[in-house]
CSV table of C-alpha atoms in Angstrom, one decimal:
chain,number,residue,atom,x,y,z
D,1,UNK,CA,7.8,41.1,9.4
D,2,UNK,CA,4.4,39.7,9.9
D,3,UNK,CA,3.5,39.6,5.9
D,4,UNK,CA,6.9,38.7,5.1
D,5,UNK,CA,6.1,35.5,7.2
D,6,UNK,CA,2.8,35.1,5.7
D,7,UNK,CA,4.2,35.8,2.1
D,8,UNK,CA,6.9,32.9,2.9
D,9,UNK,CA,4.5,30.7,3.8
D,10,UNK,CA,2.1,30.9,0.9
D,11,UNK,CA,5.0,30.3,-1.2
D,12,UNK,CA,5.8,27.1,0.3
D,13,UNK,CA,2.1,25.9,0.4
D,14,UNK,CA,1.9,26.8,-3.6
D,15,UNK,CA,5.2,25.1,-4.0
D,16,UNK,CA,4.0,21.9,-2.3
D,17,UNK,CA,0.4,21.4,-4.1
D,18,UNK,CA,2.6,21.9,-7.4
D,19,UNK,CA,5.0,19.3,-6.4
D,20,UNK,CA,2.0,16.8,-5.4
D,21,UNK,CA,0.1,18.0,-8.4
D,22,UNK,CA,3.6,17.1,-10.9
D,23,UNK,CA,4.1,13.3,-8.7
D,24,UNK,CA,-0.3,12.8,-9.1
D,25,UNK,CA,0.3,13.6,-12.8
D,26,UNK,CA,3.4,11.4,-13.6
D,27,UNK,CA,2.1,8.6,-11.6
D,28,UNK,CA,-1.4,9.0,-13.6
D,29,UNK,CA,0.4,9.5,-16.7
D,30,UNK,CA,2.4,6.0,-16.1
D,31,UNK,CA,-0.8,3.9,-15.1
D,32,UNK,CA,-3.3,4.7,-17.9
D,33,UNK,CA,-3.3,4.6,-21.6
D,34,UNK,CA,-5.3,5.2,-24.5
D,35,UNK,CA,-4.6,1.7,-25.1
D,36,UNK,CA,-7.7,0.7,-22.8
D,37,UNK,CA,-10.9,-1.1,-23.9
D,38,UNK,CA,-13.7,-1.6,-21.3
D,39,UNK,CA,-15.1,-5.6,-22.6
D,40,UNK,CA,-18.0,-5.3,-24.4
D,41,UNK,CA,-21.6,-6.5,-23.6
D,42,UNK,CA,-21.2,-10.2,-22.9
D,43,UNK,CA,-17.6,-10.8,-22.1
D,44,UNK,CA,-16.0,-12.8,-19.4
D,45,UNK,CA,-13.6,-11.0,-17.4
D,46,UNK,CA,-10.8,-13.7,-17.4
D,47,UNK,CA,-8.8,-11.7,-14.1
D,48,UNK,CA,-10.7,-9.9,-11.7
D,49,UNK,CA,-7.5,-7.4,-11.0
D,50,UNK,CA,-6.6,-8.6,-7.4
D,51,UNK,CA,-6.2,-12.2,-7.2
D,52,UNK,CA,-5.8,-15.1,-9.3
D,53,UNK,CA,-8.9,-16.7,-8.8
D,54,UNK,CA,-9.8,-18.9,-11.6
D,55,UNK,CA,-6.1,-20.1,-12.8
D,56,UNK,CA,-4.1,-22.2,-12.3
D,57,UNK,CA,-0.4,-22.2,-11.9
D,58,UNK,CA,2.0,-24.7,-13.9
D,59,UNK,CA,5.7,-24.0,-13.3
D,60,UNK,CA,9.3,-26.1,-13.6
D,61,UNK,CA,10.0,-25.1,-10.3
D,62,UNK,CA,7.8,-25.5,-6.9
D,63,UNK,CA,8.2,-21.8,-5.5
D,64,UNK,CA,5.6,-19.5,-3.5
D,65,UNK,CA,2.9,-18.0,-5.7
D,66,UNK,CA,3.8,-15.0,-4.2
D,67,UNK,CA,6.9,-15.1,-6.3
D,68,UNK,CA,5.5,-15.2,-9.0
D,69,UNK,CA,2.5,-12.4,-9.2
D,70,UNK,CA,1.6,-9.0,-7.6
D,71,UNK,CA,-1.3,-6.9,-8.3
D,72,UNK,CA,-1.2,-3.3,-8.1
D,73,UNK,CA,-3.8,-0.5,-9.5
D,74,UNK,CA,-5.9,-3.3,-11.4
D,75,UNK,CA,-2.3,-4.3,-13.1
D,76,UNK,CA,-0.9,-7.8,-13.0
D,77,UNK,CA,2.7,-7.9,-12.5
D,78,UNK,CA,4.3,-11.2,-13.2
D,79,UNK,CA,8.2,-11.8,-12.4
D,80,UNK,CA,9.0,-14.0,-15.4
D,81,UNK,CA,10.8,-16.9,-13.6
D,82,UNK,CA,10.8,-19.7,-13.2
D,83,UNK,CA,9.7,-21.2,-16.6
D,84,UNK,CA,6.2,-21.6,-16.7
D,85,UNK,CA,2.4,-20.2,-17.1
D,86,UNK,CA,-0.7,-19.7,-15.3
D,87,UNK,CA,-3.7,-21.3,-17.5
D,88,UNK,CA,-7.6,-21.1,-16.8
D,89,UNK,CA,-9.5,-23.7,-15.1
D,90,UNK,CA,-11.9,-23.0,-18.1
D,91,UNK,CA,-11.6,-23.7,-21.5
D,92,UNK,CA,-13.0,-21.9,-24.0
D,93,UNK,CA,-14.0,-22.2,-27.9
D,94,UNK,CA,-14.9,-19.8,-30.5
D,95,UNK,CA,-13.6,-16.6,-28.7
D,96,UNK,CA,-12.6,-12.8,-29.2
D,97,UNK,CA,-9.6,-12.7,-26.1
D,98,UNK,CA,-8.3,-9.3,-25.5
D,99,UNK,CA,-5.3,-9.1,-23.7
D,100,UNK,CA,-3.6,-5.8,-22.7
D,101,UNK,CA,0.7,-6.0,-22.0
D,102,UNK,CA,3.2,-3.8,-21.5
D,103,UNK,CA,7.3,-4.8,-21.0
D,104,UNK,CA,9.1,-2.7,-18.0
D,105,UNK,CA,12.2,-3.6,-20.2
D,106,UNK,CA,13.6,-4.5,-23.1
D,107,UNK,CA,13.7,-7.6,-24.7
D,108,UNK,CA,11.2,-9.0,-23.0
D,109,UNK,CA,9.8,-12.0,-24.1
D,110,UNK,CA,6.4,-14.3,-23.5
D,111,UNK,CA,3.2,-15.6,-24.9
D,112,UNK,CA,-0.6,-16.4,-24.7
D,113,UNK,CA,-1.3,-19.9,-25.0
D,114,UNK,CA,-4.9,-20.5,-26.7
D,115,UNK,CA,-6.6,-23.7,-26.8
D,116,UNK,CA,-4.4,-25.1,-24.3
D,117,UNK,CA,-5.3,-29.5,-24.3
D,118,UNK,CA,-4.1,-32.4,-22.7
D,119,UNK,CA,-1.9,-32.6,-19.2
D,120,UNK,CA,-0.3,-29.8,-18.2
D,121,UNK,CA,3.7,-29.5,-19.4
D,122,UNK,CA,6.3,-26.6,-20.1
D,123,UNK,CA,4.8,-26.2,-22.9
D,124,UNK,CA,1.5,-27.2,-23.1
D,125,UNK,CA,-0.4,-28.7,-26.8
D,126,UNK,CA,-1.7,-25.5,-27.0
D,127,UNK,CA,-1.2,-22.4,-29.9
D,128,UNK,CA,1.0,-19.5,-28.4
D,129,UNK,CA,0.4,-16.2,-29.8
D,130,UNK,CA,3.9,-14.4,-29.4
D,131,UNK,CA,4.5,-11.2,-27.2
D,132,UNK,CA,8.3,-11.5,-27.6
D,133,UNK,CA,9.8,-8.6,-28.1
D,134,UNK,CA,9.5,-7.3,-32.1
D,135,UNK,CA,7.7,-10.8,-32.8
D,136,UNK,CA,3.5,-10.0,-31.3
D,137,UNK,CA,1.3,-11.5,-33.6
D,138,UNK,CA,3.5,-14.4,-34.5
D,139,UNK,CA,2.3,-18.0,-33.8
D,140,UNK,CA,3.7,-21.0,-32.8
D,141,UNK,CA,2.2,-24.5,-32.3
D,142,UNK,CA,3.5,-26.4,-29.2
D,143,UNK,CA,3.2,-29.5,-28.2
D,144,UNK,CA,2.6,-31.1,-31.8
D,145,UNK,CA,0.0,-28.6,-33.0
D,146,UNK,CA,0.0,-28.4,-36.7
D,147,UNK,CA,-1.0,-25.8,-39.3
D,148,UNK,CA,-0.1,-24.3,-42.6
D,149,UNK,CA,3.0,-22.9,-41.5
D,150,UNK,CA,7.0,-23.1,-42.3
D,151,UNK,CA,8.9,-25.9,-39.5
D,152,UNK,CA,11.4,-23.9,-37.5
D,153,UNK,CA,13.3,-26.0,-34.7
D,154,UNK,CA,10.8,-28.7,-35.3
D,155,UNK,CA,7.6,-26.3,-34.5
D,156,UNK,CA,5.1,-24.9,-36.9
D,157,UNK,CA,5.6,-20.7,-36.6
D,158,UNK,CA,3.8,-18.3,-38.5
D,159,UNK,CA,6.0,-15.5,-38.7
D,160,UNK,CA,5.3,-11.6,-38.9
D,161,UNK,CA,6.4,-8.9,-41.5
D,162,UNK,CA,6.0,-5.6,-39.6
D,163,UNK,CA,6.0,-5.3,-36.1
D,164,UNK,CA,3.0,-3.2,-34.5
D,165,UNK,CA,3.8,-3.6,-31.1
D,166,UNK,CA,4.9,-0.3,-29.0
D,167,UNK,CA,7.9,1.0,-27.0
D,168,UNK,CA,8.9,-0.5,-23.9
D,169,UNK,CA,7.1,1.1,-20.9
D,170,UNK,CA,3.7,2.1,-23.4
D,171,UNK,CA,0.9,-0.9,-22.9
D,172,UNK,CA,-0.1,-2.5,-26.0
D,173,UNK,CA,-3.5,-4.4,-27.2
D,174,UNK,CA,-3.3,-7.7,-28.3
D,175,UNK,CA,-7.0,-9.2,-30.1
D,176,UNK,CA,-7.2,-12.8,-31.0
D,177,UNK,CA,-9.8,-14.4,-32.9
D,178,UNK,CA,-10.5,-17.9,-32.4
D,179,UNK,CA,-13.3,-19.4,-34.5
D,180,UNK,CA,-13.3,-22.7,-35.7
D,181,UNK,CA,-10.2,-24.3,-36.9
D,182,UNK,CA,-8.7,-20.8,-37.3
D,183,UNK,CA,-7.1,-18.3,-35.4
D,184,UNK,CA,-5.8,-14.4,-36.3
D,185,UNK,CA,-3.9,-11.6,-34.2
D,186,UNK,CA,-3.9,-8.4,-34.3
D,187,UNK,CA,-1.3,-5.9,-32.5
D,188,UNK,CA,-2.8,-2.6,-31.5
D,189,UNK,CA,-5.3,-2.8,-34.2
D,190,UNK,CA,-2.9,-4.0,-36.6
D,191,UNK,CA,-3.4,-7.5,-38.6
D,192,UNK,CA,-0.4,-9.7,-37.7
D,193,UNK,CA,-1.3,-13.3,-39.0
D,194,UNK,CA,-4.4,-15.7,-39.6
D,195,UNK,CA,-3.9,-19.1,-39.5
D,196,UNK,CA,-6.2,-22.3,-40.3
D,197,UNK,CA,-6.8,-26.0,-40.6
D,198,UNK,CA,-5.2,-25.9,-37.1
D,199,UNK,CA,-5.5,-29.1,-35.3
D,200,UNK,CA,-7.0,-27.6,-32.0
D,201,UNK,CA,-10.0,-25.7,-31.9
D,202,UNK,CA,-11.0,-25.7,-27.7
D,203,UNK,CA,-8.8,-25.1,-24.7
D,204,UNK,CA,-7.8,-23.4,-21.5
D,205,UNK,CA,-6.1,-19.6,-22.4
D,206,UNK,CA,-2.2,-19.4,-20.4
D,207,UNK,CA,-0.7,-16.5,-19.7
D,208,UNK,CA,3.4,-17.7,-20.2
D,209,UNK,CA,6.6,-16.8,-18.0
D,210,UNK,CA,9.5,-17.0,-20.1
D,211,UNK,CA,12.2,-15.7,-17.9
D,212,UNK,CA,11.0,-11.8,-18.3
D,213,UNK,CA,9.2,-9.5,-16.2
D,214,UNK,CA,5.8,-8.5,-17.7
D,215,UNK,CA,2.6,-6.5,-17.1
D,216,UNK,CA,-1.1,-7.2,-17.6
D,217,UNK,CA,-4.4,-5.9,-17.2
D,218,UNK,CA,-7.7,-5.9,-19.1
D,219,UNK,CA,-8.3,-9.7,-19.8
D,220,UNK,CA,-11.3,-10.4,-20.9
D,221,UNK,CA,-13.2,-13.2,-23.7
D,222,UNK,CA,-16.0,-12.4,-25.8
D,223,UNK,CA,-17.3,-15.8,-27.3
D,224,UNK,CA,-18.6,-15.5,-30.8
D,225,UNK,CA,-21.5,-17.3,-32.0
């Protein structure tokens, strides 16, 4: 009766270490990614994975911070309303920024803002570098920002070809180049677009709200020489 016992309650000790093992696994597997790139010699780490230290909110609507942003696991989760963007108190010319995103679901839709000038406004003079949905890499010049580009509803958009970005849930890498007068993307090691002659060349970075729930982690600038 005695080993019977002892049998029963091996099985349930093996059963629960495989059950916490499965749950440590799954939760691992949903927080990490290949996707990762520690910032090279040099960089500035633009969020320091707990607070928000450093930026500075710009919204259409007064609300709590905390409705806005959580950080969990070194991942900044933003709620996507209201309209608006946090921006650095820095600015910044003649950079490498690497941003890393990832959409919880689909059709999401926000931006980076790059060389953000002038007083804050929804939106700010400033570049943004799409994340929307099917559209990363595109660029669009707000706020009057000109450059070599087709005018779509009265902005300047450089439009993609081929998407790069990955499925919803899977965190992507998004590298823009700012040097000089130009600017270039590129999606998961993919070249989306390179602009020039654009009017702005210096500016905050923003991180935009755009009704959508997004995630972010690794941001980091390498300035280039």
């Amino acid at each position: 009766m005695k080993s019977s016992f002892d049998s029963f309650c091996r099985l349930i000790f093996v059963f629960t270490v495989l059950s916490l093992s499965s749950f440590a696994a799954e939760d691992t597997a949903k927080n990490s990614s290949a996707v990762i790139e520690p910032p090279p010699a040099g960089a500035i780490i633009l969020w320091n994975g707990h607070d928000l230290a450093g930026w500075k909110a710009v919204f259409t609507n007064a609300v709590p911070l905390s409705n806005l942003w959580s950080a969990r696991d070194g991942v900044l989760h933003l709620a996507g309303k209201p309209m608006g963007y946090f921006r650095t108190e820095k600015t910044f010319s003649n950079y490498l920024l690497h941003i890393e995103w990832r959409w919880p679901q689909t059709n999401g839709n926000s931006g980076v803002f790059v060389h953000i000038t002038g007083a804050d406004a929804i939106w700010p003079v400033s570049v943004e570098c799409q994340f929307k949905s099917g559209s990363a890499g595109e660029m669009v010049g707000q706020g009057g920002v000109d450059f070599p580009a087709p005018l779509i509803s009265g902005k300047k958009r450089a439009k993609i070809t081929t998407p790069s970005e990955k499925p919803v849930g899977e965190w992507n890498a998004y590298d823009i180049t700012c040097r000089g007068d130009t600017i270039e993307t590129v999606v998961n090691g993919t070249k989306q677009k390179f602009i020039e002659k654009v009017t702005v060349n210096s500016g905050a970075v923003g991180i935009q709200l755009e009704g959508f729930p997004v995630e972010f982690r690794n941001l980091w600038l390498k300035p280039l020489k």
